[in-house]
Amino acid sequence: MATHKNNAGSTSARSARSSRTSTSHARSAQGNSTHGTSGSRRPRNSRGPRRSHSSMKKRPIIKYILLSILGLFVIGVAGLGIAYATTEIPSPESVALSQKTTVYYNDGTTAIGSFQEENREIIGCSALPDYVGNAVVASENRSFWSDSGIDLRGIARALFTNITTGTRQGGSTITQQYAERYYLGETKSYIGKLREALLALKIAQTQDKSTVLCNYMNTIYFGRGAYGIQAAAKAYFNKDAKDLTPSEAALIAGIIPAPSIWDPAVDNVAATKRFNRVIKIMKEDGYLTSEQAASAQLPQTIEQASTDQYAGDKGYLLSMVKSELLNTDQFTEDQLMTGGYSIITSIDKDKQAYMQQVGAGDGSTPETVETGGMSADVDTGEIIAVYGGKDYNTKQLNNATQAIYQAGSTMKTFTLIGAIQQDVSLNTLFNGNSPRTYQGLGKSVSNYGNISYGNITLTRALARSVNTVFVDLNQKVTPEKTAQIAKSAGISSSIQTDSLYNTLGIDAIHVSEIVQAYQTIAHDGVRNDLHIVREVRSDQGTNTVYTANTQGTQVFSSNVTANAQTALRAVITEGYGTPALAVGKTVAGKSGTANDNSAVSFAGFSRHVVTAFATWNPSDDGKTNEPVPTFGGYTDGMGYPTHLFTLYMKQALAGVQDEAFPTPKSTGIVGGPDGSWGLGGQRTQTQNDEEEESSDDDSASESNRRNQNQEQQNQQQQNSTDSNSSGNSDSSSSSGSSSESGNSGQNSQANNENSSSQPQSGEQTTGGN
């Protein structure tokens, strides 16, 4: 029966299939007869759509791709497993030591110093009160005691941020921060971030929470050069970490993210805000009682002590390096303190030592007198040497970059450039008599010693620093243009734009600014920004992460500066800069002296080195300046900066082949293109000399005789002194050494307005040489 039923079922099924097939054929035939010819009929043996040859190849290719991906995944997992197994957890000592940033001279091997002293002491944490560690937990990782120690999303986010933006983002947990600090400086790369993640995972899996927290507290940077909780306790409170109070622990824990700027000695408001935040969390999480939290007050910290590595000139150099890198916005102060970088400066060790020796003087300089100096490479803008002061630990104000003085007649060069730009020849004659009155001033202007020079060319007027000629010239150039040219050259301090006296140097500037401006002139009108950092390296010095820009900007035409160089060279050959002939090489420059004798200066250059020195006499309050006293044969200090320039440049250019300044391609038109400059285009120097000789033969007026005698007496007085102390006096009010910020500039300005350069009603101005 069963077989019968099966056979019947089978027969029945075959009949049904036969019937369906017949019906299908009939429909197909009907469709063919209706819609097309027999050419469109499917072959009898067709069983469906024919597969293309390419589609048959796709499956093997896809299979190979999937297998390859799977294989790579397996290999990657295996590789990670091996890497995890071989990852060693560093000791706290090795983490701390890996963070030292060292600053080098330009040889790249001789260290100037570092941005942290060896101020670390690894301690056991068992003796610490619980609130010390819990203050750190409250500040940095509130869930530390309960979380897994690893934030995988945070790792991925930090990796993406580091690679795509170039900024450094660390881990969010204390465990990850500890790992991130060990690989600090490498975590911008895939490999570095992977190493950090593996280290964090291994720490979390193999160390208990107390050990992790203790190691973290032993290696974290707390500011003030202090690594670890023990060094921090001593740096801020002069006590051991085990003796910290809850408030003291809360303070130093609160500033961990940015200790250099949140230090209460730097920003008390920010420190207080961070302190209150930590106290609040410690109360909420049960680390402090309500009574303890209520009584907590921001503790008083001790004054930060200076370190030996900052003694002498090194502190000035290290501070300049730090300031320059912070201004690039590529580094934070805490990164520089903890980044393990190698910073190569442009400072020449031998020239720096000699600069320091020259700037400090020979012992004849009065204790009250300050000097600032700087030397730079004309072609690159690299700072070669700096004299910021005798000892940084005694006085942190840098005399080369922060102290201010009035530039005096070194500013006349910018007015001269303004005339050259308008095609005025240096042979144009001007009235150099003294005193003279000018429209709009209402007060007469005099030359130093009230000497009258008669009709004098611009070249000789610069060499002799003739005030009356340059005030006359500034009327044509305009004070606004003089200020603008000074700015273009590199003077960043405020220059008055509405006073004819700005050509006499009535505005306060830094030594570094005059070096920058004269570098532009020396480099044929190309301004290369001065800088002390050549490059920064990370990863034990193998990876360059920053390089200084030495590409300059053409701000003046080379022909304009060639003419200016010619005039500045005349200052050395026939003017008040003749002591600099002792350098033995071709140099040019300009002197500057305040009318009230509060400061004297000299800025000059060869083809490849530019150097400036300034000397002033600050008052007891440091806000104004007193007259520079006579010392060492230098009357009112006049000629002393030229002496320093000569000593330094003679050594700096020793062994360097001498090179002349370029010859101008065009020297301009006497009297200017319109003939309205000076005495116009009808007079020449030859005619002027002939008239002077004729005047002598015909017995010149008593007034002229008196002026000539005065000039001869001044020259004899200069010649009677040591050849290295001849005068560099100059025309303007120059002022003294104050901080760049604060009220010093205002006080100096008030002093300017009362000086002989800007006399009170009824007075005459008497300029310097």
Coordinates of N, CA and C in Angstrom, one line a residue, residues 221-224 236 255 258-263 266 333-334 337:
Y221 N 54.3 66.8 36.6 CA 55.0 68.1 36.8 C 54.0 69.1 37.4
F222 N 54.5 69.7 38.5 CA 53.6 70.6 39.3 C 54.0 72.0 39.1
G223 N 54.9 72.4 38.2 CA 55.3 73.7 38.1 C 56.5 74.0 39.0
R224 N 57.1 75.2 38.8 CA 58.3 75.6 39.5 C 59.5 74.7 39.4
Y236 N 56.5 74.7 46.8 CA 55.4 75.7 47.1 C 55.3 76.0 48.6
I255 N 46.2 72.8 40.2 CA 46.9 73.5 39.1 C 47.7 72.6 38.2
A258 N 47.9 73.1 34.2 CA 48.6 74.2 33.7 C 49.4 74.9 34.8
P259 N 50.3 74.3 35.5 CA 50.9 74.8 36.7 C 51.7 76.1 36.5
S260 N 52.3 76.3 35.3 CA 53.1 77.5 35.1 C 52.2 78.8 35.0
I261 N 51.0 78.6 34.6 CA 50.1 79.8 34.5 C 49.1 79.9 35.6
W262 N 48.9 78.8 36.3 CA 47.9 78.8 37.4 C 48.6 78.9 38.7
D263 N 49.9 78.9 38.7 CA 50.6 79.2 40.0 C 50.1 80.4 40.6
V266 N 51.6 83.6 40.0 CA 51.4 84.1 38.6 C 50.0 84.6 38.4
E333 N 54.0 76.5 27.8 CA 55.1 76.5 28.8 C 55.3 75.2 29.4
D334 N 54.2 74.5 29.7 CA 54.3 73.2 30.4 C 54.9 72.2 29.4
M337 N 58.5 72.6 29.5 CA 59.1 72.2 30.8 C 59.1 70.7 30.9

